[in-house]
Amino acid sequence: MSILLLLAHLIDAAFGEPRALWSRSSHPVVLIGRGISGLEERLNRGQNRRAKGVLLVLLLVGLSAIVGMAVAALPGGPVWEVLVAAVLIAHRSLVDHVTAVRDALTQGLAEGRQAVAMIVGRDVTVLDESGVSRAAIESAAENLADGVIAPAFWFLIGGLPGILIYKAVNTADSMIGHRTERFAQIGWAAARLDDLLNLIPARLTALLIALTGDPRRIAPVVWRDARQHRSPNAGWPEAAMAARLGIALSGPRIYAEGPSDDPFLNEAGRRDLGTADIAGATGILWQVLGLWLALLVLLSLGGF
């Protein structure tokens, strides 16, 4: 399984998102999102909405497992597994989006705000250059965990059904896992299961980030600060990225559901950030991928 995952990563790194393909057909995550939206509209009404949210998640998990097993059973199954995994692992896309923020910010603050709005859920109209840079770097760290390492981890554990289940749950969390009046009940199960599925990958991502620098300096910061984050998982890669770059991340922000008064991660770090820091974060994304690929090579040599 590790050799299939290695090939998927290499395809993703080389080609990223094939826009010509997705302009003609729907991306699998878009299809998953449409299914979630349809289920939410039908179930998010009346009584027992939390129980209905559990049903929604069970349907997603079951359908994802069935689709994964069906695709893997097709003639040339390993080829399909590699191609689908390459589509669902978003490392190159993440690098491209974060780099786009850096490039836009060099043109001006308005351009930077517009670009970062594509990858974060906070109110970007109040962000200065440092705020735009911080948002991009936080997104890079968090999405490295749940957009790259987590789907890859679950592919290793459960093959194509594993990665499809993870992407379905993660997509559901991003769509309905918010603590708003509309989604607080229906999205509870998706948010909790997403937390569980990201438990190991988030910490593994923090370890990989630390290994790109000085783990003896980075690890204490991560251990001290990660659990201060509002998310049980996002704080781990973000704290590692903050310590690795010598900057402060997180802190007070304004989201769609209202302002947050979160503490800073690596509070003693530099807070005046710019495009050079975004470039540093994208460099770390590539370094982490290199370490991860080396681990996959070792696993493949061991027969896993």
PDB file of C-alpha atoms in Angstrom:
ATOM      1  CA  MET A   1       0.000   0.000   0.000  1.00  0.00           C
ATOM      2  CA  SER A   2       2.866   2.391   0.730  1.00  0.00           C
ATOM      3  CA  ILE A   3       4.231   2.087  -2.807  1.00  0.00           C
ATOM      4  CA  LEU A   4       0.808   3.020  -4.217  1.00  0.00           C
ATOM      5  CA  LEU A   5       0.674   6.012  -1.900  1.00  0.00           C
ATOM      6  CA  LEU A   6       4.205   7.019  -2.894  1.00  0.00           C
ATOM      7  CA  LEU A   7       3.177   7.013  -6.561  1.00  0.00           C
ATOM      8  CA  ALA A   8       0.050   9.034  -5.754  1.00  0.00           C
ATOM      9  CA  HIS A   9       2.126  11.678  -3.974  1.00  0.00           C
ATOM     10  CA  LEU A  10       4.539  11.912  -6.891  1.00  0.00           C
ATOM     11  CA  ILE A  11       1.680  12.366  -9.363  1.00  0.00           C
ATOM     12  CA  ASP A  12       0.122  15.057  -7.192  1.00  0.00           C
ATOM     13  CA  ALA A  13       3.455  16.845  -6.734  1.00  0.00           C
ATOM     14  CA  ALA A  14       4.138  16.806 -10.460  1.00  0.00           C
ATOM     15  CA  PHE A  15       0.724  17.715 -11.834  1.00  0.00           C
ATOM     16  CA  GLY A  16      -1.405  19.123  -9.014  1.00  0.00           C
ATOM     17  CA  GLU A  17      -5.035  19.788  -9.862  1.00  0.00           C
ATOM     18  CA  PRO A  18      -5.698  19.091 -13.591  1.00  0.00           C
ATOM     19  CA  ARG A  19      -7.958  22.093 -14.249  1.00  0.00           C
ATOM     20  CA  ALA A  20      -8.712  20.941 -17.789  1.00  0.00           C
ATOM     21  CA  LEU A  21     -10.219  17.755 -16.348  1.00  0.00           C
ATOM     22  CA  TRP A  22     -12.276  19.418 -13.631  1.00  0.00           C
ATOM     23  CA  SER A  23     -13.601  21.999 -16.091  1.00  0.00           C
ATOM     24  CA  ARG A  24     -15.288  19.085 -17.884  1.00  0.00           C
ATOM     25  CA  SER A  25     -16.274  16.925 -14.924  1.00  0.00           C
ATOM     26  CA  SER A  26     -16.863  17.378 -11.199  1.00  0.00           C
ATOM     27  CA  HIS A  27     -14.059  16.874  -8.681  1.00  0.00           C
ATOM     28  CA  PRO A  28     -14.791  13.970  -6.289  1.00  0.00           C
ATOM     29  CA  VAL A  29     -14.856  16.363  -3.314  1.00  0.00           C
ATOM     30  CA  VAL A  30     -17.416  18.519  -5.149  1.00  0.00           C
ATOM     31  CA  LEU A  31     -19.575  15.433  -5.632  1.00  0.00           C
ATOM     32  CA  ILE A  32     -19.198  14.553  -1.955  1.00  0.00           C
ATOM     33  CA  GLY A  33     -20.157  18.104  -1.061  1.00  0.00           C
ATOM     34  CA  ARG A  34     -23.307  17.950  -3.169  1.00  0.00           C
ATOM     35  CA  GLY A  35     -24.324  14.745  -1.424  1.00  0.00           C
ATOM     36  CA  ILE A  36     -23.734  16.298   1.998  1.00  0.00           C
ATOM     37  CA  SER A  37     -25.705  19.403   1.048  1.00  0.00           C
ATOM     38  CA  GLY A  38     -28.633  17.304  -0.136  1.00  0.00           C
ATOM     39  CA  LEU A  39     -28.657  15.185   3.020  1.00  0.00           C
ATOM     40  CA  GLU A  40     -28.390  18.250   5.247  1.00  0.00           C
ATOM     41  CA  GLU A  41     -31.342  19.945   3.570  1.00  0.00           C
ATOM     42  CA  ARG A  42     -33.504  16.852   4.067  1.00  0.00           C
ATOM     43  CA  LEU A  43     -32.423  15.947   7.601  1.00  0.00           C
ATOM     44  CA  ASN A  44     -31.814  19.328   9.248  1.00  0.00           C
ATOM     45  CA  ARG A  45     -35.400  19.970  10.274  1.00  0.00           C
ATOM     46  CA  GLY A  46     -37.786  19.020  13.043  1.00  0.00           C
ATOM     47  CA  GLN A  47     -36.718  17.181  16.175  1.00  0.00           C
ATOM     48  CA  ASN A  48     -33.707  14.965  16.996  1.00  0.00           C
ATOM     49  CA  ARG A  49     -31.332  16.838  14.692  1.00  0.00           C
ATOM     50  CA  ARG A  50     -28.244  15.520  16.457  1.00  0.00           C
ATOM     51  CA  ALA A  51     -29.396  11.944  15.880  1.00  0.00           C
ATOM     52  CA  LYS A  52     -30.113  12.822  12.265  1.00  0.00           C
ATOM     53  CA  GLY A  53     -26.560  14.151  12.028  1.00  0.00           C
ATOM     54  CA  VAL A  54     -25.299  10.774  13.218  1.00  0.00           C
ATOM     55  CA  LEU A  55     -27.385   9.134  10.488  1.00  0.00           C
ATOM     56  CA  LEU A  56     -25.920  11.547   7.919  1.00  0.00           C
ATOM     57  CA  VAL A  57     -22.390  10.580   8.909  1.00  0.00           C
ATOM     58  CA  LEU A  58     -23.183   6.866   8.890  1.00  0.00           C
ATOM     59  CA  LEU A  59     -24.566   7.194   5.366  1.00  0.00           C
ATOM     60  CA  LEU A  60     -21.450   9.065   4.248  1.00  0.00           C
ATOM     61  CA  VAL A  61     -19.118   6.473   5.762  1.00  0.00           C
ATOM     62  CA  GLY A  62     -21.070   3.546   4.328  1.00  0.00           C
ATOM     63  CA  LEU A  63     -21.361   4.981   0.820  1.00  0.00           C
ATOM     64  CA  SER A  64     -17.697   6.012   0.788  1.00  0.00           C
ATOM     65  CA  ALA A  65     -16.607   2.527   1.820  1.00  0.00           C
ATOM     66  CA  ILE A  66     -18.793   0.915  -0.863  1.00  0.00           C
ATOM     67  CA  VAL A  67     -17.509   3.235  -3.590  1.00  0.00           C
ATOM     68  CA  GLY A  68     -13.920   2.698  -2.487  1.00  0.00           C
ATOM     69  CA  MET A  69     -14.220  -1.076  -2.540  1.00  0.00           C
ATOM     70  CA  ALA A  70     -16.006  -0.999  -5.902  1.00  0.00           C
ATOM     71  CA  VAL A  71     -13.314   1.141  -7.548  1.00  0.00           C
ATOM     72  CA  ALA A  72     -10.501  -0.946  -6.047  1.00  0.00           C
ATOM     73  CA  ALA A  73     -12.173  -4.082  -7.437  1.00  0.00           C
ATOM     74  CA  LEU A  74     -12.186  -2.758 -11.013  1.00  0.00           C
ATOM     75  CA  PRO A  75      -9.766  -4.251 -13.554  1.00  0.00           C
ATOM     76  CA  GLY A  76      -6.432  -2.559 -12.981  1.00  0.00           C
ATOM     77  CA  GLY A  77      -7.498  -1.774  -9.424  1.00  0.00           C
ATOM     78  CA  PRO A  78      -4.091  -0.518  -8.182  1.00  0.00           C
ATOM     79  CA  VAL A  79      -3.953   2.000 -11.030  1.00  0.00           C
ATOM     80  CA  TRP A  80      -7.341   3.406 -10.044  1.00  0.00           C
ATOM     81  CA  GLU A  81      -6.299   3.489  -6.400  1.00  0.00           C
ATOM     82  CA  VAL A  82      -3.201   5.534  -7.238  1.00  0.00           C
ATOM     83  CA  LEU A  83      -5.111   7.958  -9.458  1.00  0.00           C
ATOM     84  CA  VAL A  84      -7.950   8.524  -6.991  1.00  0.00           C
ATOM     85  CA  ALA A  85      -5.500   8.956  -4.106  1.00  0.00           C
ATOM     86  CA  ALA A  86      -3.503  11.472  -6.179  1.00  0.00           C
ATOM     87  CA  VAL A  87      -6.688  13.482  -6.721  1.00  0.00           C
ATOM     88  CA  LEU A  88      -7.625  13.417  -3.030  1.00  0.00           C
ATOM     89  CA  ILE A  89      -4.171  14.343  -1.694  1.00  0.00           C
ATOM     90  CA  ALA A  90      -3.876  18.089  -2.072  1.00  0.00           C
ATOM     91  CA  HIS A  91      -0.234  18.944  -1.409  1.00  0.00           C
ATOM     92  CA  ARG A  92       0.519  20.650  -4.719  1.00  0.00           C
ATOM     93  CA  SER A  93      -2.810  22.485  -4.586  1.00  0.00           C
ATOM     94  CA  LEU A  94      -2.031  23.690  -1.057  1.00  0.00           C
ATOM     95  CA  VAL A  95       1.381  24.988  -2.096  1.00  0.00           C
ATOM     96  CA  ASP A  96      -0.145  26.726  -5.113  1.00  0.00           C
ATOM     97  CA  HIS A  97      -2.864  28.428  -3.056  1.00  0.00           C
ATOM     98  CA  VAL A  98      -0.459  29.634  -0.361  1.00  0.00           C
ATOM     99  CA  THR A  99       2.011  30.839  -2.996  1.00  0.00           C
ATOM    100  CA  ALA A 100      -0.844  32.714  -4.694  1.00  0.00           C
ATOM    101  CA  VAL A 101      -1.407  34.652  -1.467  1.00  0.00           C
ATOM    102  CA  ARG A 102       2.265  35.582  -1.316  1.00  0.00           C
ATOM    103  CA  ASP A 103       2.271  36.705  -4.959  1.00  0.00           C
ATOM    104  CA  ALA A 104      -0.949  38.678  -4.528  1.00  0.00           C
ATOM    105  CA  LEU A 105       0.326  40.370  -1.382  1.00  0.00           C
ATOM    106  CA  THR A 106       3.373  41.633  -3.269  1.00  0.00           C
ATOM    107  CA  GLN A 107       0.933  43.478  -5.547  1.00  0.00           C
ATOM    108  CA  GLY A 108      -0.984  45.087  -2.708  1.00  0.00           C
ATOM    109  CA  LEU A 109      -3.003  44.530   0.457  1.00  0.00           C
ATOM    110  CA  ALA A 110      -6.356  44.354  -1.351  1.00  0.00           C
ATOM    111  CA  GLU A 111      -5.022  41.665  -3.659  1.00  0.00           C
ATOM    112  CA  GLY A 112      -3.585  39.759  -0.707  1.00  0.00           C
ATOM    113  CA  ARG A 113      -6.894  39.868   1.147  1.00  0.00           C
ATOM    114  CA  GLN A 114      -8.731  38.592  -1.908  1.00  0.00           C
ATOM    115  CA  ALA A 115      -6.312  35.703  -2.349  1.00  0.00           C
ATOM    116  CA  VAL A 116      -6.287  34.636   1.304  1.00  0.00           C
ATOM    117  CA  ALA A 117     -10.093  34.724   1.386  1.00  0.00           C
ATOM    118  CA  MET A 118      -9.947  31.683  -0.906  1.00  0.00           C
ATOM    119  CA  ILE A 119      -8.345  29.526   1.789  1.00  0.00           C
ATOM    120  CA  VAL A 120      -9.535  30.849   5.186  1.00  0.00           C
ATOM    121  CA  GLY A 121     -12.904  31.368   6.813  1.00  0.00           C
ATOM    122  CA  ARG A 122     -12.174  34.528   8.774  1.00  0.00           C
ATOM    123  CA  ASP A 123     -13.112  38.149   8.007  1.00  0.00           C
ATOM    124  CA  VAL A 124     -10.273  39.246   5.726  1.00  0.00           C
ATOM    125  CA  THR A 125     -11.415  42.875   5.459  1.00  0.00           C
ATOM    126  CA  VAL A 126      -9.822  43.671   8.821  1.00  0.00           C
ATOM    127  CA  LEU A 127      -6.448  42.067   8.018  1.00  0.00           C
ATOM    128  CA  ASP A 128      -3.289  44.068   7.464  1.00  0.00           C
ATOM    129  CA  GLU A 129      -0.248  42.636   5.656  1.00  0.00           C
ATOM    130  CA  SER A 130       0.854  40.778   8.756  1.00  0.00           C
ATOM    131  CA  GLY A 131      -2.654  39.413   9.270  1.00  0.00           C
ATOM    132  CA  VAL A 132      -2.896  38.176   5.693  1.00  0.00           C
ATOM    133  CA  SER A 133       0.491  36.504   6.037  1.00  0.00           C
ATOM    134  CA  ARG A 134      -0.448  34.911   9.348  1.00  0.00           C
ATOM    135  CA  ALA A 135      -3.721  33.590   7.922  1.00  0.00           C
ATOM    136  CA  ALA A 136      -1.924  32.053   4.935  1.00  0.00           C
ATOM    137  CA  ILE A 137       0.690  30.379   7.125  1.00  0.00           C
ATOM    138  CA  GLU A 138      -1.913  29.023   9.549  1.00  0.00           C
ATOM    139  CA  SER A 139      -3.862  27.633   6.605  1.00  0.00           C
ATOM    140  CA  ALA A 140      -0.683  26.055   5.250  1.00  0.00           C
ATOM    141  CA  ALA A 141      -0.010  24.294   8.556  1.00  0.00           C
ATOM    142  CA  GLU A 142      -3.564  23.142   9.224  1.00  0.00           C
ATOM    143  CA  ASN A 143      -4.211  21.977   5.660  1.00  0.00           C
ATOM    144  CA  LEU A 144      -0.885  20.158   5.553  1.00  0.00           C
ATOM    145  CA  ALA A 145      -2.359  18.016   8.316  1.00  0.00           C
ATOM    146  CA  ASP A 146      -5.934  17.518   7.146  1.00  0.00           C
ATOM    147  CA  GLY A 147      -5.438  17.909   3.393  1.00  0.00           C
ATOM    148  CA  VAL A 148      -2.229  15.924   2.899  1.00  0.00           C
ATOM    149  CA  ILE A 149      -0.998  13.821   5.810  1.00  0.00           C
ATOM    150  CA  ALA A 150      -4.427  12.742   7.089  1.00  0.00           C
ATOM    151  CA  PRO A 151      -5.799  11.424   3.775  1.00  0.00           C
ATOM    152  CA  ALA A 152      -2.451   9.760   3.088  1.00  0.00           C
ATOM    153  CA  PHE A 153      -2.479   8.184   6.562  1.00  0.00           C
ATOM    154  CA  TRP A 154      -5.977   6.780   6.095  1.00  0.00           C
ATOM    155  CA  PHE A 155      -5.053   5.460   2.653  1.00  0.00           C
ATOM    156  CA  LEU A 156      -2.210   3.567   4.310  1.00  0.00           C
ATOM    157  CA  ILE A 157      -4.591   2.198   6.934  1.00  0.00           C
ATOM    158  CA  GLY A 158      -7.652   1.453   4.826  1.00  0.00           C
ATOM    159  CA  GLY A 159      -6.789   1.793   1.161  1.00  0.00           C
ATOM    160  CA  LEU A 160      -9.251   3.537  -1.120  1.00  0.00           C
ATOM    161  CA  PRO A 161     -12.224   3.089   1.267  1.00  0.00           C
ATOM    162  CA  GLY A 162     -10.109   4.636   4.038  1.00  0.00           C
ATOM    163  CA  ILE A 163      -9.182   7.788   2.138  1.00  0.00           C
ATOM    164  CA  LEU A 164     -12.712   8.241   0.764  1.00  0.00           C
ATOM    165  CA  ILE A 165     -14.233   7.895   4.238  1.00  0.00           C
ATOM    166  CA  TYR A 166     -11.784  10.450   5.575  1.00  0.00           C
ATOM    167  CA  LYS A 167     -12.442  12.959   2.773  1.00  0.00           C
ATOM    168  CA  ALA A 168     -16.207  12.564   3.153  1.00  0.00           C
ATOM    169  CA  VAL A 169     -16.084  13.178   6.910  1.00  0.00           C
ATOM    170  CA  ASN A 170     -13.613  16.045   6.571  1.00  0.00           C
ATOM    171  CA  THR A 171     -15.752  17.682   3.883  1.00  0.00           C
ATOM    172  CA  ALA A 172     -18.835  17.282   6.054  1.00  0.00           C
ATOM    173  CA  ASP A 173     -17.018  18.922   8.962  1.00  0.00           C
ATOM    174  CA  SER A 174     -15.996  21.883   6.787  1.00  0.00           C
ATOM    175  CA  MET A 175     -19.578  22.292   5.528  1.00  0.00           C
ATOM    176  CA  ILE A 176     -21.771  21.591   8.552  1.00  0.00           C
ATOM    177  CA  GLY A 177     -19.400  21.222  11.500  1.00  0.00           C
ATOM    178  CA  HIS A 178     -19.690  24.879  12.510  1.00  0.00           C
ATOM    179  CA  ARG A 179     -21.104  25.961  15.855  1.00  0.00           C
ATOM    180  CA  THR A 180     -23.805  28.107  14.313  1.00  0.00           C
ATOM    181  CA  GLU A 181     -27.527  27.994  15.005  1.00  0.00           C
ATOM    182  CA  ARG A 182     -28.173  26.102  11.779  1.00  0.00           C
ATOM    183  CA  PHE A 183     -25.423  23.475  12.091  1.00  0.00           C
ATOM    184  CA  ALA A 184     -24.793  23.076  15.824  1.00  0.00           C
ATOM    185  CA  GLN A 185     -26.928  19.917  16.061  1.00  0.00           C
ATOM    186  CA  ILE A 186     -26.837  18.370  12.581  1.00  0.00           C
ATOM    187  CA  GLY A 187     -23.063  18.836  12.302  1.00  0.00           C
ATOM    188  CA  TRP A 188     -22.116  17.569  15.756  1.00  0.00           C
ATOM    189  CA  ALA A 189     -21.346  13.991  14.663  1.00  0.00           C
ATOM    190  CA  ALA A 190     -19.325  15.084  11.626  1.00  0.00           C
ATOM    191  CA  ALA A 191     -17.231  17.465  13.739  1.00  0.00           C
ATOM    192  CA  ARG A 192     -16.554  14.863  16.439  1.00  0.00           C
ATOM    193  CA  LEU A 193     -15.644  12.104  13.972  1.00  0.00           C
ATOM    194  CA  ASP A 194     -13.396  14.491  12.039  1.00  0.00           C
ATOM    195  CA  ASP A 195     -11.620  15.324  15.303  1.00  0.00           C
ATOM    196  CA  LEU A 196     -11.076  11.605  15.912  1.00  0.00           C
ATOM    197  CA  LEU A 197      -9.824  10.868  12.390  1.00  0.00           C
ATOM    198  CA  ASN A 198      -7.343  13.746  12.577  1.00  0.00           C
ATOM    199  CA  LEU A 199      -6.045  12.895  16.042  1.00  0.00           C
ATOM    200  CA  ILE A 200      -2.965  10.949  14.895  1.00  0.00           C
ATOM    201  CA  PRO A 201      -2.325  12.767  11.577  1.00  0.00           C
ATOM    202  CA  ALA A 202      -2.257  16.202  13.237  1.00  0.00           C
ATOM    203  CA  ARG A 203       0.394  15.104  15.712  1.00  0.00           C
ATOM    204  CA  LEU A 204       2.325  13.276  13.015  1.00  0.00           C
ATOM    205  CA  THR A 205       2.331  16.472  10.953  1.00  0.00           C
ATOM    206  CA  ALA A 206       3.690  18.433  13.908  1.00  0.00           C
ATOM    207  CA  LEU A 207       6.462  15.856  14.275  1.00  0.00           C
ATOM    208  CA  LEU A 208       7.356  16.089  10.584  1.00  0.00           C
ATOM    209  CA  ILE A 209       7.478  19.890  10.750  1.00  0.00           C
ATOM    210  CA  ALA A 210       9.686  19.703  13.816  1.00  0.00           C
ATOM    211  CA  LEU A 211      12.037  17.308  12.036  1.00  0.00           C
ATOM    212  CA  THR A 212      12.628  19.889   9.288  1.00  0.00           C
ATOM    213  CA  GLY A 213      14.262  22.100  11.914  1.00  0.00           C
ATOM    214  CA  ASP A 214      15.534  21.667  15.474  1.00  0.00           C
ATOM    215  CA  PRO A 215      13.145  19.297  17.274  1.00  0.00           C
ATOM    216  CA  ARG A 216      14.713  20.075  20.645  1.00  0.00           C
ATOM    217  CA  ARG A 217      13.628  23.703  20.265  1.00  0.00           C
ATOM    218  CA  ILE A 218      10.313  23.123  18.492  1.00  0.00           C
ATOM    219  CA  ALA A 219       8.908  20.199  20.505  1.00  0.00           C
ATOM    220  CA  PRO A 220       8.604  22.057  23.858  1.00  0.00           C
ATOM    221  CA  VAL A 221       6.663  24.871  22.168  1.00  0.00           C
ATOM    222  CA  VAL A 222       4.309  22.405  20.518  1.00  0.00           C
ATOM    223  CA  TRP A 223       3.761  20.474  23.733  1.00  0.00           C
ATOM    224  CA  ARG A 224       3.078  23.685  25.671  1.00  0.00           C
ATOM    225  CA  ASP A 225       0.911  25.548  23.157  1.00  0.00           C
ATOM    226  CA  ALA A 226      -0.894  23.065  20.894  1.00  0.00           C
ATOM    227  CA  ARG A 227      -3.663  22.322  23.367  1.00  0.00           C
ATOM    228  CA  GLN A 228      -4.448  26.026  23.786  1.00  0.00           C
ATOM    229  CA  HIS A 229      -5.936  26.103  20.277  1.00  0.00           C
ATOM    230  CA  ARG A 230      -9.727  26.048  19.878  1.00  0.00           C
ATOM    231  CA  SER A 231      -9.354  22.885  17.769  1.00  0.00           C
ATOM    232  CA  PRO A 232      -8.103  19.677  19.423  1.00  0.00           C
ATOM    233  CA  ASN A 233      -5.947  19.012  16.359  1.00  0.00           C
ATOM    234  CA  ALA A 234      -5.148  22.195  14.411  1.00  0.00           C
ATOM    235  CA  GLY A 235      -3.001  23.559  17.230  1.00  0.00           C
ATOM    236  CA  TRP A 236      -0.385  20.831  16.742  1.00  0.00           C
ATOM    237  CA  PRO A 237       0.758  21.648  13.185  1.00  0.00           C
ATOM    238  CA  GLU A 238       0.200  25.380  13.733  1.00  0.00           C
ATOM    239  CA  ALA A 239       2.299  25.447  16.904  1.00  0.00           C
ATOM    240  CA  ALA A 240       5.011  23.457  15.136  1.00  0.00           C
ATOM    241  CA  MET A 241       4.985  25.837  12.170  1.00  0.00           C
ATOM    242  CA  ALA A 242       5.096  28.856  14.492  1.00  0.00           C
ATOM    243  CA  ALA A 243       8.080  27.493  16.395  1.00  0.00           C
ATOM    244  CA  ARG A 244       9.808  26.362  13.207  1.00  0.00           C
ATOM    245  CA  LEU A 245       9.573  29.851  11.665  1.00  0.00           C
ATOM    246  CA  GLY A 246      10.105  31.730  14.936  1.00  0.00           C
ATOM    247  CA  ILE A 247       6.765  33.542  14.638  1.00  0.00           C
ATOM    248  CA  ALA A 248       3.531  33.801  16.616  1.00  0.00           C
ATOM    249  CA  LEU A 249       0.377  32.299  15.088  1.00  0.00           C
ATOM    250  CA  SER A 250      -3.313  32.097  16.003  1.00  0.00           C
ATOM    251  CA  GLY A 251      -4.351  34.787  18.497  1.00  0.00           C
ATOM    252  CA  PRO A 252      -7.520  36.928  18.298  1.00  0.00           C
ATOM    253  CA  ARG A 253      -9.407  36.591  14.994  1.00  0.00           C
ATOM    254  CA  ILE A 254     -12.833  37.308  13.516  1.00  0.00           C
ATOM    255  CA  TYR A 255     -14.761  34.395  11.980  1.00  0.00           C
ATOM    256  CA  ALA A 256     -18.149  34.238  10.288  1.00  0.00           C
ATOM    257  CA  GLU A 257     -19.667  33.040  13.575  1.00  0.00           C
ATOM    258  CA  GLY A 258     -18.059  35.895  15.511  1.00  0.00           C
ATOM    259  CA  PRO A 259     -14.762  37.029  17.071  1.00  0.00           C
ATOM    260  CA  SER A 260     -12.400  34.718  18.918  1.00  0.00           C
ATOM    261  CA  ASP A 261      -9.997  35.614  21.685  1.00  0.00           C
ATOM    262  CA  ASP A 262      -7.604  32.713  21.176  1.00  0.00           C
ATOM    263  CA  PRO A 263      -4.123  32.837  22.707  1.00  0.00           C
ATOM    264  CA  PHE A 264      -1.075  33.095  20.479  1.00  0.00           C
ATOM    265  CA  LEU A 265       0.908  29.968  19.684  1.00  0.00           C
ATOM    266  CA  ASN A 266       4.627  30.575  20.306  1.00  0.00           C
ATOM    267  CA  GLU A 267       3.652  33.882  21.894  1.00  0.00           C
ATOM    268  CA  ALA A 268       7.259  35.083  22.097  1.00  0.00           C
ATOM    269  CA  GLY A 269       7.656  34.744  18.358  1.00  0.00           C
ATOM    270  CA  ARG A 270       7.732  37.588  15.861  1.00  0.00           C
ATOM    271  CA  ARG A 271       4.322  39.036  14.961  1.00  0.00           C
ATOM    272  CA  ASP A 272       5.243  41.415  12.141  1.00  0.00           C
ATOM    273  CA  LEU A 273       4.932  38.992   9.231  1.00  0.00           C
ATOM    274  CA  GLY A 274       5.234  39.366   5.478  1.00  0.00           C
ATOM    275  CA  THR A 275       5.680  37.598   2.169  1.00  0.00           C
ATOM    276  CA  ALA A 276       9.073  36.178   3.158  1.00  0.00           C
ATOM    277  CA  ASP A 277       7.396  34.274   5.989  1.00  0.00           C
ATOM    278  CA  ILE A 278       4.795  32.842   3.605  1.00  0.00           C
ATOM    279  CA  ALA A 279       7.637  31.715   1.340  1.00  0.00           C
ATOM    280  CA  GLY A 280       9.290  30.101   4.354  1.00  0.00           C
ATOM    281  CA  ALA A 281       6.093  28.190   5.125  1.00  0.00           C
ATOM    282  CA  THR A 282       5.774  26.870   1.563  1.00  0.00           C
ATOM    283  CA  GLY A 283       9.384  25.723   1.752  1.00  0.00           C
ATOM    284  CA  ILE A 284       8.536  23.763   4.886  1.00  0.00           C
ATOM    285  CA  LEU A 285       5.567  22.183   3.075  1.00  0.00           C
ATOM    286  CA  TRP A 286       7.982  20.739   0.517  1.00  0.00           C
ATOM    287  CA  GLN A 287      10.454  19.647   3.195  1.00  0.00           C
ATOM    288  CA  VAL A 288       7.706  17.795   5.075  1.00  0.00           C
ATOM    289  CA  LEU A 289       6.666  16.067   1.862  1.00  0.00           C
ATOM    290  CA  GLY A 290      10.260  14.958   1.344  1.00  0.00           C
ATOM    291  CA  LEU A 291      10.408  13.437   4.826  1.00  0.00           C
ATOM    292  CA  TRP A 292       7.039  11.769   4.349  1.00  0.00           C
ATOM    293  CA  LEU A 293       8.091  10.264   1.016  1.00  0.00           C
ATOM    294  CA  ALA A 294      11.281   8.954   2.603  1.00  0.00           C
ATOM    295  CA  LEU A 295       9.162   7.271   5.285  1.00  0.00           C
ATOM    296  CA  LEU A 296       6.969   5.712   2.597  1.00  0.00           C
ATOM    297  CA  VAL A 297      10.056   4.346   0.839  1.00  0.00           C
ATOM    298  CA  LEU A 298      11.146   2.721   4.099  1.00  0.00           C
ATOM    299  CA  LEU A 299       7.693   1.251   4.611  1.00  0.00           C
ATOM    300  CA  SER A 300       7.628  -0.127   1.071  1.00  0.00           C
ATOM    301  CA  LEU A 301      11.026  -1.740   1.584  1.00  0.00           C
ATOM    302  CA  GLY A 302       9.581  -3.352   4.693  1.00  0.00           C
ATOM    303  CA  GLY A 303       6.719  -4.793   2.679  1.00  0.00           C
ATOM    304  CA  PHE A 304       3.960  -2.569   4.031  1.00  0.00           C
TER     305      PHE A 304
END
